[in-house]
Tab-separated table of C-alpha atoms in Angstrom:
chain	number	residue	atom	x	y	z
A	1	UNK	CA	20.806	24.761	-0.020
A	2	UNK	CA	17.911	26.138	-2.624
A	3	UNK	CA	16.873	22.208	-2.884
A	4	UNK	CA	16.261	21.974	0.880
A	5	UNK	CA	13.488	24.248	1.114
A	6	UNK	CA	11.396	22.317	-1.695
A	7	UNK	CA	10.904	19.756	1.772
A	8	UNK	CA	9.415	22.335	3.677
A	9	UNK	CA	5.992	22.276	0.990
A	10	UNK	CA	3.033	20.021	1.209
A	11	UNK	CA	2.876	17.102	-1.122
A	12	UNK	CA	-0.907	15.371	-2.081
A	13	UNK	CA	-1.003	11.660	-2.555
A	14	UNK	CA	-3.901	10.520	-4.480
A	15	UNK	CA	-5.677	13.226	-2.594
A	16	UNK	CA	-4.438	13.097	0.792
A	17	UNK	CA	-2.560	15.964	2.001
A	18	UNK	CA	0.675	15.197	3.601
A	19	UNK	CA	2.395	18.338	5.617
A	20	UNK	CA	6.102	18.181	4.524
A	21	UNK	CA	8.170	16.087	2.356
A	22	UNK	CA	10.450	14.645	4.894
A	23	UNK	CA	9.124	11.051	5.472
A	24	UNK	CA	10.499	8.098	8.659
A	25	UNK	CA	10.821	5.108	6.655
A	26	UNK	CA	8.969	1.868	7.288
A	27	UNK	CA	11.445	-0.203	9.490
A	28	UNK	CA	10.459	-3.682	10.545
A	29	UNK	CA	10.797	-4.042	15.045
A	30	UNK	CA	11.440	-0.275	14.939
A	31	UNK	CA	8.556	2.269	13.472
A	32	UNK	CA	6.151	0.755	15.977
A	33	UNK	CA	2.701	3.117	17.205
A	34	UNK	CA	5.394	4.877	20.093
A	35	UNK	CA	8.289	5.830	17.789
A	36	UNK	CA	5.913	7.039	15.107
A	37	UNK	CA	3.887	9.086	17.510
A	38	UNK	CA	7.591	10.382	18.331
A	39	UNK	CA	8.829	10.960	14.847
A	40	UNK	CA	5.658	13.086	14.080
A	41	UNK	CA	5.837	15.151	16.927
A	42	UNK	CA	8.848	16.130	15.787
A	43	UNK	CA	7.948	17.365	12.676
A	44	UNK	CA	7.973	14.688	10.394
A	45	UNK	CA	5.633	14.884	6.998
A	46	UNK	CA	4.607	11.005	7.039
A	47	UNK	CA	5.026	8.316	8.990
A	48	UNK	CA	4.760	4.946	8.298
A	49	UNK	CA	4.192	1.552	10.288
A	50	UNK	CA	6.368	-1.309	10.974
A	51	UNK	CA	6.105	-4.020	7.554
A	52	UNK	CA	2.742	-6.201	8.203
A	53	UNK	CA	3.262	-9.608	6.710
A	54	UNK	CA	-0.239	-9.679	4.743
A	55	UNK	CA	-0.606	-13.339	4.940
A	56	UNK	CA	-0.594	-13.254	8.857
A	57	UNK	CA	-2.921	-10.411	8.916
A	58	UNK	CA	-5.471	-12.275	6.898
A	59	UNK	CA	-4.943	-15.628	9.382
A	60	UNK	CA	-5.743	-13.119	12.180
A	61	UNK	CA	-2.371	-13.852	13.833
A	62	UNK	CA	-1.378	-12.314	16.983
A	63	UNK	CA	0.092	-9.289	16.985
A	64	UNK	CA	-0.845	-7.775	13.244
A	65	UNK	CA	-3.385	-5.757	15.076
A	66	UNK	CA	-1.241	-4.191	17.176
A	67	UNK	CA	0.993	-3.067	13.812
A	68	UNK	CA	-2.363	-1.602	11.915
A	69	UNK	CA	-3.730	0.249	14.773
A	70	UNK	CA	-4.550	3.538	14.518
A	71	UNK	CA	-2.120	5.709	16.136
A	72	UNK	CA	-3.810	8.519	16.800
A	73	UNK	CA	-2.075	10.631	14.353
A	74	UNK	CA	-3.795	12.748	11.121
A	75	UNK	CA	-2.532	10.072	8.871
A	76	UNK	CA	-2.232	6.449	9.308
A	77	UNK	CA	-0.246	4.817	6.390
A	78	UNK	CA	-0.070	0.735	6.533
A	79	UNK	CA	3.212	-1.057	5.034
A	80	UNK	CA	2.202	-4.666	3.757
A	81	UNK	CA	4.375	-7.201	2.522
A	82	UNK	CA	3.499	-10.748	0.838
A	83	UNK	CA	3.362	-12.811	-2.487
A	84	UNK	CA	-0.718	-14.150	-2.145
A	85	UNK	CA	-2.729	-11.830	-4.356
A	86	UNK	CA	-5.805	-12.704	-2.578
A	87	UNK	CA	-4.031	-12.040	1.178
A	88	UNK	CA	-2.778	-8.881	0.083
A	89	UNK	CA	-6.143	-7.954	-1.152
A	90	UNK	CA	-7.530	-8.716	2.321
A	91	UNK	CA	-4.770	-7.273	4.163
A	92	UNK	CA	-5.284	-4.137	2.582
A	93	UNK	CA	-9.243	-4.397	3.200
A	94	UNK	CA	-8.266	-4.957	7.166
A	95	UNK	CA	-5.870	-2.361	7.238
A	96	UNK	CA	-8.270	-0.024	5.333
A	97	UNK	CA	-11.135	-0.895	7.770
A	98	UNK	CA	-8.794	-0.041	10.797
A	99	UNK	CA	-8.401	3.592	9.525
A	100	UNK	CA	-5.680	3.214	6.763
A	101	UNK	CA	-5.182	6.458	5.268
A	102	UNK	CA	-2.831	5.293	2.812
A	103	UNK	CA	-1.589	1.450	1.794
A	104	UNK	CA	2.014	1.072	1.049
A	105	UNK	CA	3.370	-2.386	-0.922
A	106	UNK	CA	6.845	-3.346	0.454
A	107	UNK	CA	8.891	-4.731	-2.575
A	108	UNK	CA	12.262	-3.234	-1.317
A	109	UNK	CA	12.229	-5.128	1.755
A	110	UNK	CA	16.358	-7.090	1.199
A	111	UNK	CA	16.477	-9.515	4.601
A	112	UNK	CA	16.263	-13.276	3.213
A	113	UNK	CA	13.419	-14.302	5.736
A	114	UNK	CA	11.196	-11.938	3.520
A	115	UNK	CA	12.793	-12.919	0.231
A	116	UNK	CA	13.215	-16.449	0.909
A	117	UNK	CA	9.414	-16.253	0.702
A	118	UNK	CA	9.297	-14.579	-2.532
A	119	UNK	CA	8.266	-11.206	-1.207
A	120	UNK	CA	9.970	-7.998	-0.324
A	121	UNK	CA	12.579	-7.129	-3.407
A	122	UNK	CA	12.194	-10.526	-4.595
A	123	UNK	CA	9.361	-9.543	-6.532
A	124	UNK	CA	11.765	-7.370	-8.336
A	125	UNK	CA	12.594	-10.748	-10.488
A	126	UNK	CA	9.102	-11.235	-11.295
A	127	UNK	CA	7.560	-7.884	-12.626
A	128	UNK	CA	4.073	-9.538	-14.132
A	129	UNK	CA	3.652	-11.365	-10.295
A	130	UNK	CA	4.415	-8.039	-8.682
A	131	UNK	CA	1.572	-5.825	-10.601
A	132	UNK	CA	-0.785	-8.992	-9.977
A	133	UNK	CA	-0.516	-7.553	-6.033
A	134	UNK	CA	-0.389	-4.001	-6.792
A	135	UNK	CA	-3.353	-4.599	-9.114
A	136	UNK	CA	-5.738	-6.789	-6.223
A	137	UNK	CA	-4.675	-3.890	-3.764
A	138	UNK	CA	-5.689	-1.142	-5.551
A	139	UNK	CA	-9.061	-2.907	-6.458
A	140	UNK	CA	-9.629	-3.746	-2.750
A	141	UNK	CA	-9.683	-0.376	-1.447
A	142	UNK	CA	-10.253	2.908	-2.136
A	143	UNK	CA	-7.535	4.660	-0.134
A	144	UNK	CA	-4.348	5.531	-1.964
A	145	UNK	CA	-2.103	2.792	-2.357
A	146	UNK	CA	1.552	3.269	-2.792
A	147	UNK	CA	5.063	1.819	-3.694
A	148	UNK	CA	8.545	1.217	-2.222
A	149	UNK	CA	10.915	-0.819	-4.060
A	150	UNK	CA	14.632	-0.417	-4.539
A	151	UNK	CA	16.544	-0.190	-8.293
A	152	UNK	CA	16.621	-3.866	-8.896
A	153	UNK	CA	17.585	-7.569	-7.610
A	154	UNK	CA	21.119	-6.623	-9.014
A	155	UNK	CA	22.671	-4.359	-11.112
A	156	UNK	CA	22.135	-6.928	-13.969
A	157	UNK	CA	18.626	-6.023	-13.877
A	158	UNK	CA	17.763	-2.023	-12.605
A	159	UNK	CA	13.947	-2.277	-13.677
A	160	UNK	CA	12.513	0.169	-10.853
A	161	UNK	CA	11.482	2.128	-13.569
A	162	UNK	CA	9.879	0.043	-15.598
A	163	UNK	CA	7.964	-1.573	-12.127
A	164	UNK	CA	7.679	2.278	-11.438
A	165	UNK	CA	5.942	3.052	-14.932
A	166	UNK	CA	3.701	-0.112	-14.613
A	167	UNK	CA	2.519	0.825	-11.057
A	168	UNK	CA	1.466	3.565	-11.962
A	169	UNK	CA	-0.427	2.487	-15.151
A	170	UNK	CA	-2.307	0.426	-12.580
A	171	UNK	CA	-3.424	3.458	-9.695
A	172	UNK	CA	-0.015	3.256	-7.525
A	173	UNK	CA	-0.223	6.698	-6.339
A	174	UNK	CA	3.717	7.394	-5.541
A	175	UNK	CA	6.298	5.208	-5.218
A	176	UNK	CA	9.460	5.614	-3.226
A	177	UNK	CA	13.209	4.003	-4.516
A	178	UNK	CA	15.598	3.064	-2.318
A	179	UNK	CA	19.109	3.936	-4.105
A	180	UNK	CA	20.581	-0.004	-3.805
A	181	UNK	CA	20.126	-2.848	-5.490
A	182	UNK	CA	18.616	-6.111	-3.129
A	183	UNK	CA	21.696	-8.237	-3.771
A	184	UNK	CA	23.660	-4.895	-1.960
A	185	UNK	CA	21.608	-4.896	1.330
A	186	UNK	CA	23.044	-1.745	3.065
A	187	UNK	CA	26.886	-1.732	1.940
A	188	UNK	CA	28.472	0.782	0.122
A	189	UNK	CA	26.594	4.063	-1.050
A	190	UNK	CA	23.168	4.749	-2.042
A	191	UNK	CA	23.201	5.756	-6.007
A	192	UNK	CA	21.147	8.731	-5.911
A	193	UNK	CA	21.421	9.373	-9.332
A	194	UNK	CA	20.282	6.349	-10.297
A	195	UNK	CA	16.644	7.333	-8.931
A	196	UNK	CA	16.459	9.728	-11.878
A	197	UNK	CA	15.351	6.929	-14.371
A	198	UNK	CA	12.848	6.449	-11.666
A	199	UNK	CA	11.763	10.101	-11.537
A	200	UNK	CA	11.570	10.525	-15.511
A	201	UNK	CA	9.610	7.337	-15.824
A	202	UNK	CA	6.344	8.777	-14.036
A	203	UNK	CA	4.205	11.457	-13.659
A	204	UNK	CA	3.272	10.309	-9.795
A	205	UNK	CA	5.280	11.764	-6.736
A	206	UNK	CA	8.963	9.704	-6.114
A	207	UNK	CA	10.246	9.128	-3.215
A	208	UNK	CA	14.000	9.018	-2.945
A	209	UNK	CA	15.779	6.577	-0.070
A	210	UNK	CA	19.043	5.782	1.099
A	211	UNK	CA	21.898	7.132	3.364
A	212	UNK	CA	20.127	10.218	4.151
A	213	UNK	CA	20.585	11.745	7.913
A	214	UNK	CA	21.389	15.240	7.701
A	215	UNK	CA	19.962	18.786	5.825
A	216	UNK	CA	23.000	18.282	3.303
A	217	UNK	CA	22.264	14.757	2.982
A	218	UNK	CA	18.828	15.557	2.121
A	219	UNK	CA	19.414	18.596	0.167
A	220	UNK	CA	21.884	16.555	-1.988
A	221	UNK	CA	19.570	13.489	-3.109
A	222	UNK	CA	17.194	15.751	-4.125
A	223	UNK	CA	19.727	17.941	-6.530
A	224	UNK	CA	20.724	14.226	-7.921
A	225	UNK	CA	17.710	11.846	-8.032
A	226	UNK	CA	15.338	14.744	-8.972
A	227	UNK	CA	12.666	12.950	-6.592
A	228	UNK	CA	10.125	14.858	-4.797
A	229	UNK	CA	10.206	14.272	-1.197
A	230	UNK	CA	12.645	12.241	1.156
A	231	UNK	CA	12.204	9.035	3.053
A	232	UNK	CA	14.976	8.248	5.694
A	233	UNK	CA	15.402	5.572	8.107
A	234	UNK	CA	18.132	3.825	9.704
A	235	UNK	CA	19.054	7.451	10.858
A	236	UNK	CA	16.790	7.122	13.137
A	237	UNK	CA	18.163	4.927	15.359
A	238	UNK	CA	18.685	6.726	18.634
A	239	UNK	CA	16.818	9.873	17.316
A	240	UNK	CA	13.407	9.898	16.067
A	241	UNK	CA	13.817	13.543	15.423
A	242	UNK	CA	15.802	13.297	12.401
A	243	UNK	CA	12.973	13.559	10.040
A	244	UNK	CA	11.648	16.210	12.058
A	245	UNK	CA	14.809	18.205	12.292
A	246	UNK	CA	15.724	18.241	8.727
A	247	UNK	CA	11.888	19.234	8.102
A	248	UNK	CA	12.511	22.298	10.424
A	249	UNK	CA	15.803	23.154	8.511
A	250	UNK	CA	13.891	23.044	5.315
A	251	UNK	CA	11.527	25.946	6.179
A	252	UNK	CA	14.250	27.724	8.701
A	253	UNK	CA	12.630	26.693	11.863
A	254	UNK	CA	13.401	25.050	15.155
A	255	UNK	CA	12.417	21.456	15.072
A	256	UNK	CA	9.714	20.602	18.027
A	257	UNK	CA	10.771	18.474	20.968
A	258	UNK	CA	14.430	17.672	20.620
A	259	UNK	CA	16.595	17.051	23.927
A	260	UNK	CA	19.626	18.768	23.847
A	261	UNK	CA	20.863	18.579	27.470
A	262	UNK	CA	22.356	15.225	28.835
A	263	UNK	CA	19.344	15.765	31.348
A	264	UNK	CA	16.567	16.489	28.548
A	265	UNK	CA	18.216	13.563	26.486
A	266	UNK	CA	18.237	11.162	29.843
A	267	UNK	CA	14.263	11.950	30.182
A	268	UNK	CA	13.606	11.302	26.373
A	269	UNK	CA	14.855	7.544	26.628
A	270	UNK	CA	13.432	6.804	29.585
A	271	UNK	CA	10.193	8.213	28.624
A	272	UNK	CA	10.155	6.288	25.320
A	273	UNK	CA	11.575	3.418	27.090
A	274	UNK	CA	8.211	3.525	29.588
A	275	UNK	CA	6.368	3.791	26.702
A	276	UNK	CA	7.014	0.764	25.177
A	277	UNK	CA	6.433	-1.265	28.427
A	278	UNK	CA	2.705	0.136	28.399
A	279	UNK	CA	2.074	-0.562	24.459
A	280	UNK	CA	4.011	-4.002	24.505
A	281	UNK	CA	3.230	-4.925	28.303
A	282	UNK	CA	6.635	-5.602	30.505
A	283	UNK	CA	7.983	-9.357	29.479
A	284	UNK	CA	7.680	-7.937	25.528
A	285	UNK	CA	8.745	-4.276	26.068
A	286	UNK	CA	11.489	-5.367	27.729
A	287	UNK	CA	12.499	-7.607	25.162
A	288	UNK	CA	11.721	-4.906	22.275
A	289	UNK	CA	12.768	-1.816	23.731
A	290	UNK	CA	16.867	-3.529	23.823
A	291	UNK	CA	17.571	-2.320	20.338
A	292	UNK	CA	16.335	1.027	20.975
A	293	UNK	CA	18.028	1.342	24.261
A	294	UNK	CA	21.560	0.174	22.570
A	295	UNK	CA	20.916	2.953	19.233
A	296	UNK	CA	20.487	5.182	22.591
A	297	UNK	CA	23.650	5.275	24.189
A	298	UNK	CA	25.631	4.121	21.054
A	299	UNK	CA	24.624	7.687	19.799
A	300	UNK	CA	24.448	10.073	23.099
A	301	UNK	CA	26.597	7.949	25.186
A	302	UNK	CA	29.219	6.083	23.279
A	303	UNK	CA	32.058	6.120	26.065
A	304	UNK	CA	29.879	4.457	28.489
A	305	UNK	CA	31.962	1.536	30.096
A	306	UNK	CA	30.860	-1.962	29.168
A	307	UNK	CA	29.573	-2.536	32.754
A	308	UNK	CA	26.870	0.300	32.692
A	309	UNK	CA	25.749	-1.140	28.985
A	310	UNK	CA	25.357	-4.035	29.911
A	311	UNK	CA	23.714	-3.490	32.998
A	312	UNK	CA	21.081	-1.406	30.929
A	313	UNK	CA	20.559	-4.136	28.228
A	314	UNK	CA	20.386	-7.233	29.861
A	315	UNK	CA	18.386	-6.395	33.296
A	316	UNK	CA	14.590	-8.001	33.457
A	317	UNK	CA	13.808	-5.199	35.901
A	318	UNK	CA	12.669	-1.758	34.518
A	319	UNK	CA	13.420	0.110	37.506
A	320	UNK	CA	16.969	-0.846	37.324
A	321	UNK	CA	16.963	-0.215	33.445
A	322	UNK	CA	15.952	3.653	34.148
A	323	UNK	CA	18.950	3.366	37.053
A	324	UNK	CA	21.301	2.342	34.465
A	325	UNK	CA	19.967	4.798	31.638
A	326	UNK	CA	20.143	7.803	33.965
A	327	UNK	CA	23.618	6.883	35.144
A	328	UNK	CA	24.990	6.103	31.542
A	329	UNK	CA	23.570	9.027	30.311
A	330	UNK	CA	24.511	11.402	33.026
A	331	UNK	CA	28.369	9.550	33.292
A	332	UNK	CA	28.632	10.953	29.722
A	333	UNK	CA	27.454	14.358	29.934
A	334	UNK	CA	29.242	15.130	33.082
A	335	UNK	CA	32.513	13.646	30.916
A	336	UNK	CA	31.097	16.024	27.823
A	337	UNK	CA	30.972	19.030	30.635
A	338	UNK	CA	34.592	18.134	31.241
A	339	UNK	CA	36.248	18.188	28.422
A	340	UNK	CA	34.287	21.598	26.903
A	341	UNK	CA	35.595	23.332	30.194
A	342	UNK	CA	39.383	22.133	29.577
């Protein structure tokens, strides 16, 4: 897989240098400050925060702070979303002043809470309103500020690379495509190819998105978009290594951190599971960690009866939670141990 080990090499955005080329996707309720501190562990080049609503930010409404904090990590990037010029400006100023190493612009974001307010891919239909916000949040900060959109609103109108071309006229610094159109959400299959156009429309760094979760996956979109680096993210679910992992395959190493025992794997959850009761406190972690808990055994413990899962995702006591986890978890590796010895 020649195009694999291009992923292994740094890649500069507007001047900051970013370790590998194998990014974890923005993903709204699920790249929070714990699974991002997870994902980079592992190996991944770039992480990037949950999408932060730029309006609320400006209003000072609960909770954006805890989305723009400062992880901890050697780069902080920022994903804001909106359709106010003057609120993205400010976001971006907030975000900036919290230790923003790089701004990304959501205008791929498809779920019709964001669009029904004219933001996320809906600015896809309005190409002059969408450089208005790239425009006031490049001029309010001076860290890089970057793109991610997807090929169109439909296939009626694929204009990613003309919104490409024009962010970049403007001081976008890389933009990243996701391979659908808005109107196709997440069915069928990602048109890697189509992220060429993209690619030949710019001279700045592209991104390429969609159905990636493996070395050949990854290895693949690169050979047909032509893009420069990777971004992948519902793979994640259940394993913040995969950015990692596929890093590590790219330069022939052993990704850092990955369980591989039902034990090691058992540990992992309920350490990440802990850790989102300290970051959210208990009433919201509990609430928040669910999904993660469900992506969990769906992916290391799919036989698990209906009894244990629900035990696990409906209990209001975290003690009982771990209980479950453990049990789940060690139900299906004793199973595993089984059925390798027959």
């Amino acid at each position: 897989m020649p195009e694999l080990t291009r992923l292994a090499s740094p890649l500069d955005i507007g001047g900051v240098r970013i370790r590998n080329r194998v990014f974890l996707a923005p993903m709204s309720g699920v790249t929070d400050e714990r699974f991002r501190q997870r994902a980079h562990a592992h190996g991944a080049g770039l992480v990037v925060s949950e999408m932060v609503a730029s309006g609320e930010l400006a209003k000072g409404r609960a909770g954006c702070d805890l989305r723009i904090r400062h992880s901890g990590l050697p780069i902080h990037m920022v994903q804001l979303a909106g359709r106010e010029a003057a609120h993205m400006a400010e976001g971006a100023r907030i975000a900036a002043g919290e230790g923003a190493d790089i701004i990304d612009i959501n205008m791929g974001c498809p779920a019709k809470k964001v669009t029904g307010g004219y933001a996320g891919s809906a600015l896809m239909r309005d190409l002059d309103h969408a450089l208005s916000l790239i425009e006031a949040v490049v001029g309010a900060v001076a860290v890089p500020v970057t793109l991610k959109m997807r090929l169109g609103w439909d296939e009626s109108a694929l204009n990613a690379p003309i919104l490409a071309r024009r962010a970049e006229q403007v001081g976008v610094r890389m933009v990243t495509v996701h391979g659908r159109t808005r109107c196709q959400f997440y069915q069928g299959k990602a048109d890697w190819r189509a992220i060429t156009r993209v690619k030949e429309s710019v001279s700045i760094p592209v991104v390429a998105n969609g159905d990636v979760g493996s070395p050949e996956e990854a290895a693949t979109i690169l050979d047909q978009s032509g893009a420069d680096a990777v971004m992948i993210g519902r793979a994640h679910y259940g394993a913040p290594w995969i950015a990692g992992s596929i890093a590590a395959a790219a330069a022939g190493i052993s990704a850092p951190g990955i369980p591989e025992t039902p034990q090691a794997i058992a540990d992992y959850v309920v350490a990440h599971y802990e850790d989102m009761l300290s970051l959210y406190g208990i009433e919201s972690g509990l609430r928040q960690a669910r999904k993660h808990l469900g992506w969990y055994l769906d992916r290391h413990a799919a036989g698990v009866s209906a009894e244990q899962r629900k035990r696990v995702l409906t209990s209001f006591e975290p003690a009982e939670v771990i209980r479950g986890l453990r049990d789940a978890l060690a139900d299906i590796g004793m199973s595993n141990e089984l059925r390798s010895a027959a």
